[in-house]
PDB file of C-alpha atoms in Angstrom:
ATOM      1  CA  GLY G   1     166.902  -5.959  89.081  1.00  0.00           C
ATOM      2  CA  ALA G   2     169.201  -8.935  88.827  1.00  0.00           C
ATOM      3  CA  GLY G   3     167.268 -11.020  91.302  1.00  0.00           C
ATOM      4  CA  VAL G   4     164.301 -11.019  93.624  1.00  0.00           C
ATOM      5  CA  SER G   5     164.871  -8.527  96.408  1.00  0.00           C
ATOM      6  CA  GLN G   6     163.206  -8.745  99.805  1.00  0.00           C
ATOM      7  CA  SER G   7     163.263  -6.341 102.700  1.00  0.00           C
ATOM      8  CA  PRO G   8     163.887  -6.297 105.532  1.00  0.00           C
ATOM      9  CA  SER G   9     166.122  -9.340 105.770  1.00  0.00           C
ATOM     10  CA  ASN G  10     165.314  -9.651 109.451  1.00  0.00           C
ATOM     11  CA  LYS G  11     162.411  -8.345 111.476  1.00  0.00           C
ATOM     12  CA  VAL G  12     161.799  -8.710 115.189  1.00  0.00           C
ATOM     13  CA  THR G  13     158.430  -7.556 116.421  1.00  0.00           C
ATOM     14  CA  GLU G  14     156.319  -7.785 119.524  1.00  0.00           C
ATOM     15  CA  LYS G  15     153.262  -9.959 119.634  1.00  0.00           C
ATOM     16  CA  GLY G  16     150.209  -8.012 118.542  1.00  0.00           C
ATOM     17  CA  LYS G  17     152.023  -5.562 116.296  1.00  0.00           C
ATOM     18  CA  ASP G  18     151.535  -5.354 112.537  1.00  0.00           C
ATOM     19  CA  VAL G  19     154.381  -5.989 110.108  1.00  0.00           C
ATOM     20  CA  GLU G  20     154.929  -5.351 106.423  1.00  0.00           C
ATOM     21  CA  LEU G  21     157.280  -7.387 104.293  1.00  0.00           C
ATOM     22  CA  ARG G  22     158.352  -6.171 100.884  1.00  0.00           C
ATOM     23  CA  CYS G  23     159.233  -8.021  97.697  1.00  0.00           C
ATOM     24  CA  ASP G  24     160.677  -6.594  94.506  1.00  0.00           C
ATOM     25  CA  PRO G  25     160.504  -9.253  91.779  1.00  0.00           C
ATOM     26  CA  ILE G  26     162.725  -9.695  88.770  1.00  0.00           C
ATOM     27  CA  SER G  27     161.890  -7.133  86.137  1.00  0.00           C
ATOM     28  CA  GLY G  28     159.499  -8.525  83.550  1.00  0.00           C
ATOM     29  CA  HIS G  29     158.286 -11.422  85.676  1.00  0.00           C
ATOM     30  CA  THR G  30     154.515 -11.443  85.672  1.00  0.00           C
ATOM     31  CA  ALA G  31     154.010 -14.014  88.409  1.00  0.00           C
ATOM     32  CA  LEU G  32     154.809 -13.391  92.070  1.00  0.00           C
ATOM     33  CA  TYR G  33     154.491 -15.787  94.985  1.00  0.00           C
ATOM     34  CA  TRP G  34     154.770 -15.655  98.732  1.00  0.00           C
ATOM     35  CA  TYR G  35     155.811 -18.752 100.657  1.00  0.00           C
ATOM     36  CA  ARG G  36     156.467 -19.304 104.345  1.00  0.00           C
ATOM     37  CA  GLN G  37     159.192 -21.593 105.691  1.00  0.00           C
ATOM     38  CA  SER G  38     158.990 -22.543 109.328  1.00  0.00           C
ATOM     39  CA  LEU G  39     161.847 -24.226 111.176  1.00  0.00           C
ATOM     40  CA  GLY G  40     162.176 -27.827 110.039  1.00  0.00           C
ATOM     41  CA  GLN G  41     159.258 -27.523 107.675  1.00  0.00           C
ATOM     42  CA  GLY G  42     158.922 -27.292 103.953  1.00  0.00           C
ATOM     43  CA  LEU G  43     157.667 -24.315 102.077  1.00  0.00           C
ATOM     44  CA  GLU G  44     154.070 -23.387 102.634  1.00  0.00           C
ATOM     45  CA  PHE G  45     152.317 -21.552  99.819  1.00  0.00           C
ATOM     46  CA  LEU G  46     150.605 -18.341 100.887  1.00  0.00           C
ATOM     47  CA  ILE G  47     149.498 -16.287  97.894  1.00  0.00           C
ATOM     48  CA  TYR G  48     150.091 -15.942  94.165  1.00  0.00           C
ATOM     49  CA  PHE G  49     149.733 -12.975  91.810  1.00  0.00           C
ATOM     50  CA  GLN G  50     149.634 -13.354  88.052  1.00  0.00           C
ATOM     51  CA  GLY G  51     149.473 -10.221  85.956  1.00  0.00           C
ATOM     52  CA  ASN G  52     146.186  -8.386  86.426  1.00  0.00           C
ATOM     53  CA  SER G  53     144.254 -11.471  87.474  1.00  0.00           C
ATOM     54  CA  ALA G  54     142.703 -11.806  90.903  1.00  0.00           C
ATOM     55  CA  PRO G  55     145.301 -13.274  93.263  1.00  0.00           C
ATOM     56  CA  ASP G  56     145.128 -16.847  94.491  1.00  0.00           C
ATOM     57  CA  LYS G  57     144.836 -16.364  98.251  1.00  0.00           C
ATOM     58  CA  SER G  58     144.096 -19.985  99.028  1.00  0.00           C
ATOM     59  CA  GLY G  59     147.223 -20.443 101.143  1.00  0.00           C
ATOM     60  CA  LEU G  60     146.791 -17.540 103.533  1.00  0.00           C
ATOM     61  CA  PRO G  61     146.497 -19.097 107.015  1.00  0.00           C
ATOM     62  CA  SER G  62     144.141 -16.503 108.503  1.00  0.00           C
ATOM     63  CA  ASP G  63     142.507 -13.158 107.817  1.00  0.00           C
ATOM     64  CA  ARG G  64     145.391 -11.489 109.640  1.00  0.00           C
ATOM     65  CA  PHE G  65     147.432 -12.104 106.503  1.00  0.00           C
ATOM     66  CA  SER G  66     147.006 -10.019 103.373  1.00  0.00           C
ATOM     67  CA  ALA G  67     149.098  -9.068 100.386  1.00  0.00           C
ATOM     68  CA  GLU G  68     148.959  -6.652  97.557  1.00  0.00           C
ATOM     69  CA  ARG G  69     150.904  -6.067  94.426  1.00  0.00           C
ATOM     70  CA  THR G  70     151.026  -2.558  93.070  1.00  0.00           C
ATOM     71  CA  GLY G  71     151.532  -1.809  89.412  1.00  0.00           C
ATOM     72  CA  GLY G  72     152.226  -5.443  88.655  1.00  0.00           C
ATOM     73  CA  SER G  73     155.611  -5.209  90.327  1.00  0.00           C
ATOM     74  CA  VAL G  74     156.403  -4.697  94.017  1.00  0.00           C
ATOM     75  CA  SER G  75     154.410  -6.709  96.520  1.00  0.00           C
ATOM     76  CA  THR G  76     153.785  -6.186 100.220  1.00  0.00           C
ATOM     77  CA  LEU G  77     152.777  -8.963 102.601  1.00  0.00           C
ATOM     78  CA  THR G  78     151.081  -7.628 105.716  1.00  0.00           C
ATOM     79  CA  ILE G  79     150.557  -9.562 108.912  1.00  0.00           C
ATOM     80  CA  GLN G  80     148.271  -7.907 111.419  1.00  0.00           C
ATOM     81  CA  ARG G  81     148.286  -8.569 115.165  1.00  0.00           C
ATOM     82  CA  THR G  82     151.270 -10.880 114.874  1.00  0.00           C
ATOM     83  CA  GLN G  83     151.380 -14.081 116.896  1.00  0.00           C
ATOM     84  CA  GLN G  84     154.376 -16.142 117.923  1.00  0.00           C
ATOM     85  CA  GLU G  85     153.413 -18.889 115.497  1.00  0.00           C
ATOM     86  CA  ASP G  86     153.900 -16.385 112.688  1.00  0.00           C
ATOM     87  CA  SER G  87     157.649 -16.565 113.294  1.00  0.00           C
ATOM     88  CA  ALA G  88     159.176 -17.976 110.113  1.00  0.00           C
ATOM     89  CA  VAL G  89     161.125 -17.063 107.026  1.00  0.00           C
ATOM     90  CA  TYR G  90     158.884 -15.465 104.453  1.00  0.00           C
ATOM     91  CA  LEU G  91     160.067 -16.114 100.923  1.00  0.00           C
ATOM     92  CA  CYS G  92     159.060 -14.260  97.820  1.00  0.00           C
ATOM     93  CA  ALA G  93     159.524 -15.686  94.343  1.00  0.00           C
ATOM     94  CA  SER G  94     158.792 -14.581  90.835  1.00  0.00           C
ATOM     95  CA  SER G  95     158.575 -16.324  87.505  1.00  0.00           C
ATOM     96  CA  LEU G  96     158.268 -15.331  83.893  1.00  0.00           C
ATOM     97  CA  GLY G  97     154.884 -16.997  83.607  1.00  0.00           C
ATOM     98  CA  ARG G  98     152.773 -19.403  85.544  1.00  0.00           C
ATOM     99  CA  VAL G  99     154.973 -21.979  87.195  1.00  0.00           C
ATOM    100  CA  GLY G 100     152.971 -24.814  85.679  1.00  0.00           C
ATOM    101  CA  TYR G 101     153.899 -23.525  82.257  1.00  0.00           C
ATOM    102  CA  ASN G 102     157.489 -24.610  82.532  1.00  0.00           C
ATOM    103  CA  SER G 103     158.628 -21.435  84.281  1.00  0.00           C
ATOM    104  CA  PRO G 104     160.793 -22.037  87.330  1.00  0.00           C
ATOM    105  CA  LEU G 105     160.549 -19.865  90.388  1.00  0.00           C
ATOM    106  CA  HIS G 106     163.324 -17.470  91.285  1.00  0.00           C
ATOM    107  CA  PHE G 107     163.448 -16.878  95.018  1.00  0.00           C
ATOM    108  CA  GLY G 108     164.613 -13.988  97.120  1.00  0.00           C
ATOM    109  CA  ASN G 109     166.691 -14.427 100.270  1.00  0.00           C
ATOM    110  CA  GLY G 110     163.645 -14.138 102.457  1.00  0.00           C
ATOM    111  CA  THR G 111     162.647 -12.108 105.493  1.00  0.00           C
ATOM    112  CA  ARG G 112     163.211 -13.795 108.822  1.00  0.00           C
ATOM    113  CA  LEU G 113     160.361 -12.748 111.084  1.00  0.00           C
ATOM    114  CA  THR G 114     160.616 -13.261 114.820  1.00  0.00           C
ATOM    115  CA  VAL G 115     157.620 -12.488 116.999  1.00  0.00           C
ATOM    116  CA  THR G 116     158.497 -12.109 120.667  1.00  0.00           C
TER     117      THR G 116
ATOM    118  CA  ALA B   1     145.125 -34.358  96.810  1.00  0.00           C
ATOM    119  CA  GLN B   2     148.564 -33.322  95.706  1.00  0.00           C
ATOM    120  CA  LYS B   3     151.517 -34.093  97.896  1.00  0.00           C
ATOM    121  CA  VAL B   4     155.281 -34.381  97.791  1.00  0.00           C
ATOM    122  CA  THR B   5     157.095 -36.655 100.216  1.00  0.00           C
ATOM    123  CA  GLN B   6     160.788 -36.528 100.930  1.00  0.00           C
ATOM    124  CA  ALA B   7     161.200 -39.314 103.431  1.00  0.00           C
ATOM    125  CA  GLN B   8     164.844 -38.574 104.190  1.00  0.00           C
ATOM    126  CA  THR B   9     165.008 -35.709 106.653  1.00  0.00           C
ATOM    127  CA  GLU B  10     168.798 -35.634 106.907  1.00  0.00           C
ATOM    128  CA  ILE B  11     171.620 -37.419 105.122  1.00  0.00           C
ATOM    129  CA  SER B  12     175.293 -37.264 105.984  1.00  0.00           C
ATOM    130  CA  VAL B  13     177.981 -38.507 103.632  1.00  0.00           C
ATOM    131  CA  VAL B  14     181.712 -38.208 103.251  1.00  0.00           C
ATOM    132  CA  GLU B  15     183.111 -36.287 100.327  1.00  0.00           C
ATOM    133  CA  LYS B  16     183.304 -38.242  97.070  1.00  0.00           C
ATOM    134  CA  GLU B  17     180.493 -40.580  98.032  1.00  0.00           C
ATOM    135  CA  ASP B  18     177.453 -40.814  95.782  1.00  0.00           C
ATOM    136  CA  VAL B  19     174.146 -39.902  97.371  1.00  0.00           C
ATOM    137  CA  THR B  20     170.529 -40.208  96.218  1.00  0.00           C
ATOM    138  CA  LEU B  21     167.755 -37.992  97.505  1.00  0.00           C
ATOM    139  CA  ASP B  22     164.319 -39.530  97.233  1.00  0.00           C
ATOM    140  CA  CYS B  23     161.152 -37.783  96.151  1.00  0.00           C
ATOM    141  CA  VAL B  24     157.719 -39.355  95.849  1.00  0.00           C
ATOM    142  CA  TYR B  25     154.725 -37.364  94.688  1.00  0.00           C
ATOM    143  CA  GLU B  26     150.969 -37.780  94.550  1.00  0.00           C
ATOM    144  CA  THR B  27     148.704 -36.198  91.998  1.00  0.00           C
ATOM    145  CA  ARG B  28     145.609 -37.061  90.003  1.00  0.00           C
ATOM    146  CA  ASP B  29     146.626 -34.807  87.162  1.00  0.00           C
ATOM    147  CA  THR B  30     148.035 -36.395  84.024  1.00  0.00           C
ATOM    148  CA  THR B  31     149.996 -33.275  83.193  1.00  0.00           C
ATOM    149  CA  TYR B  32     152.253 -31.812  85.802  1.00  0.00           C
ATOM    150  CA  TYR B  33     155.759 -30.520  86.401  1.00  0.00           C
ATOM    151  CA  LEU B  34     158.384 -31.601  88.883  1.00  0.00           C
ATOM    152  CA  PHE B  35     161.207 -29.493  90.214  1.00  0.00           C
ATOM    153  CA  TRP B  36     164.258 -29.717  92.427  1.00  0.00           C
ATOM    154  CA  TYR B  37     165.554 -26.707  94.339  1.00  0.00           C
ATOM    155  CA  LYS B  38     168.676 -26.329  96.435  1.00  0.00           C
ATOM    156  CA  GLN B  39     168.787 -24.131  99.551  1.00  0.00           C
ATOM    157  CA  PRO B  40     172.378 -23.596 100.681  1.00  0.00           C
ATOM    158  CA  PRO B  41     173.171 -22.204 104.145  1.00  0.00           C
ATOM    159  CA  SER B  42     172.889 -18.686 102.722  1.00  0.00           C
ATOM    160  CA  GLY B  43     169.143 -19.323 102.466  1.00  0.00           C
ATOM    161  CA  GLU B  44     168.306 -18.489  98.867  1.00  0.00           C
ATOM    162  CA  LEU B  45     166.546 -21.260  96.977  1.00  0.00           C
ATOM    163  CA  VAL B  46     168.233 -22.109  93.706  1.00  0.00           C
ATOM    164  CA  PHE B  47     166.429 -23.789  90.849  1.00  0.00           C
ATOM    165  CA  LEU B  48     168.116 -27.007  89.686  1.00  0.00           C
ATOM    166  CA  ILE B  49     165.812 -28.767  87.270  1.00  0.00           C
ATOM    167  CA  ARG B  50     162.244 -29.056  86.011  1.00  0.00           C
ATOM    168  CA  ARG B  51     160.674 -32.042  84.321  1.00  0.00           C
ATOM    169  CA  ASN B  52     157.265 -32.328  82.725  1.00  0.00           C
ATOM    170  CA  SER B  53     155.195 -35.439  83.162  1.00  0.00           C
ATOM    171  CA  PHE B  54     155.460 -36.474  79.525  1.00  0.00           C
ATOM    172  CA  ASP B  55     159.221 -36.678  79.542  1.00  0.00           C
ATOM    173  CA  GLU B  56     160.518 -39.669  81.447  1.00  0.00           C
ATOM    174  CA  GLN B  57     163.980 -39.474  80.039  1.00  0.00           C
ATOM    175  CA  ASN B  58     166.575 -39.295  82.763  1.00  0.00           C
ATOM    176  CA  GLU B  59     168.747 -36.237  82.814  1.00  0.00           C
ATOM    177  CA  ILE B  60     172.369 -35.731  83.717  1.00  0.00           C
ATOM    178  CA  SER B  61     174.051 -32.423  84.381  1.00  0.00           C
ATOM    179  CA  GLY B  62     177.629 -32.776  85.496  1.00  0.00           C
ATOM    180  CA  ARG B  63     177.622 -34.602  88.822  1.00  0.00           C
ATOM    181  CA  TYR B  64     173.841 -34.291  89.106  1.00  0.00           C
ATOM    182  CA  SER B  65     171.375 -36.758  87.666  1.00  0.00           C
ATOM    183  CA  TRP B  66     167.659 -37.215  87.970  1.00  0.00           C
ATOM    184  CA  ASN B  67     165.619 -40.389  87.652  1.00  0.00           C
ATOM    185  CA  PHE B  68     161.943 -39.799  86.866  1.00  0.00           C
ATOM    186  CA  GLN B  69     159.738 -42.885  87.083  1.00  0.00           C
ATOM    187  CA  LYS B  70     156.072 -42.289  86.511  1.00  0.00           C
ATOM    188  CA  SER B  71     155.190 -45.885  87.421  1.00  0.00           C
ATOM    189  CA  THR B  72     156.366 -45.320  90.980  1.00  0.00           C
ATOM    190  CA  SER B  73     155.618 -41.570  91.098  1.00  0.00           C
ATOM    191  CA  SER B  74     159.203 -40.845  91.964  1.00  0.00           C
ATOM    192  CA  PHE B  75     161.667 -38.190  90.916  1.00  0.00           C
ATOM    193  CA  ASN B  76     164.936 -39.030  92.623  1.00  0.00           C
ATOM    194  CA  PHE B  77     168.060 -36.896  92.565  1.00  0.00           C
ATOM    195  CA  THR B  78     171.576 -38.337  92.640  1.00  0.00           C
ATOM    196  CA  ILE B  79     174.781 -36.462  93.301  1.00  0.00           C
ATOM    197  CA  THR B  80     177.871 -38.328  92.150  1.00  0.00           C
ATOM    198  CA  ALA B  81     181.206 -37.795  93.885  1.00  0.00           C
ATOM    199  CA  SER B  82     179.686 -35.386  96.404  1.00  0.00           C
ATOM    200  CA  GLN B  83     181.551 -32.286  97.491  1.00  0.00           C
ATOM    201  CA  VAL B  84     181.379 -30.146 100.611  1.00  0.00           C
ATOM    202  CA  VAL B  85     179.742 -27.382  98.565  1.00  0.00           C
ATOM    203  CA  ASP B  86     176.820 -29.703  97.921  1.00  0.00           C
ATOM    204  CA  SER B  87     175.823 -29.353 101.569  1.00  0.00           C
ATOM    205  CA  ALA B  88     172.363 -27.812 101.535  1.00  0.00           C
ATOM    206  CA  VAL B  89     168.703 -28.554 101.956  1.00  0.00           C
ATOM    207  CA  TYR B  90     167.209 -29.957  98.785  1.00  0.00           C
ATOM    208  CA  PHE B  91     163.530 -29.559  97.994  1.00  0.00           C
ATOM    209  CA  CYS B  92     161.457 -31.507  95.530  1.00  0.00           C
ATOM    210  CA  ALA B  93     158.324 -29.754  94.257  1.00  0.00           C
ATOM    211  CA  LEU B  94     155.252 -30.458  92.155  1.00  0.00           C
ATOM    212  CA  ALA B  95     153.389 -27.968  89.978  1.00  0.00           C
ATOM    213  CA  PRO B  96     149.819 -28.649  88.868  1.00  0.00           C
ATOM    214  CA  PRO B  97     148.839 -28.181  85.242  1.00  0.00           C
ATOM    215  CA  LEU B  98     148.379 -24.763  83.791  1.00  0.00           C
ATOM    216  CA  ILE B  99     144.746 -25.313  82.939  1.00  0.00           C
ATOM    217  CA  GLY B 100     142.149 -26.877  85.158  1.00  0.00           C
ATOM    218  CA  GLY B 101     144.128 -26.957  88.370  1.00  0.00           C
ATOM    219  CA  SER B 102     145.038 -24.224  90.766  1.00  0.00           C
ATOM    220  CA  GLN B 103     146.701 -21.170  89.399  1.00  0.00           C
ATOM    221  CA  GLY B 104     150.130 -22.612  89.485  1.00  0.00           C
ATOM    222  CA  ASN B 105     151.659 -22.627  92.920  1.00  0.00           C
ATOM    223  CA  LEU B 106     154.376 -25.132  93.685  1.00  0.00           C
ATOM    224  CA  ILE B 107     153.783 -27.834  96.257  1.00  0.00           C
ATOM    225  CA  PHE B 108     157.001 -28.503  98.102  1.00  0.00           C
ATOM    226  CA  GLY B 109     158.244 -31.469 100.058  1.00  0.00           C
ATOM    227  CA  LYS B 110     159.722 -30.825 103.489  1.00  0.00           C
ATOM    228  CA  GLY B 111     163.242 -31.059 102.156  1.00  0.00           C
ATOM    229  CA  THR B 112     166.266 -33.245 102.761  1.00  0.00           C
ATOM    230  CA  LYS B 113     169.229 -31.767 104.538  1.00  0.00           C
ATOM    231  CA  LEU B 114     172.434 -33.060 102.997  1.00  0.00           C
ATOM    232  CA  SER B 115     175.698 -32.717 104.873  1.00  0.00           C
ATOM    233  CA  VAL B 116     178.876 -33.584 103.020  1.00  0.00           C
ATOM    234  CA  LYS B 117     181.858 -33.931 105.296  1.00  0.00           C
ATOM    235  CA  PRO B 118     185.447 -33.582 104.096  1.00  0.00           C
TER     236      PRO B 118
END
């Protein structure tokens, strides 16, 4: 597609429920990232996928968070047993190659998650 | 440890004023990349510029200019003759090297919210 697409744009869920957030990267981009942006905070790295390599999960805040990327394209971020502190905007980004290799990130509009 | 500091949380200027957004970074790597992103009220982050650590030449793009100084670990962003449409949150970010560091995630500062009033 023309840009990174995320769905849903907004999600309200009750504490303790599981949620799935979807990201459709730009076609041909091999790298995909999930970031979290809390109110008044910067962007917090969560997880990174690069091609067929094992993902870099070093930013996931707890084992309630997981992500997968099927077929090297669409990615799903899953949060189990949601807590109120999980409320944030979850941003997905993709890049042509590894970001350190001079490839900028292209971000989606994000999913605003509210846990009540 | 790698870190990006944007000390200015919020800046408010009047249209046509010049404004500089500060960015200071910390890294032990000799090769790295620096970025600026803009997040307008619509929410989508927009890439503005990237700079690699070997290129200290300042860059100008229209009303935007960037001053990279390795000696002070700073990568400041200046908007000349600001306009209302420049109102946004601006993020500075650091990327570790491709080889030897982490797999390439960006480390962001907390952002500077710029408000340009007419």
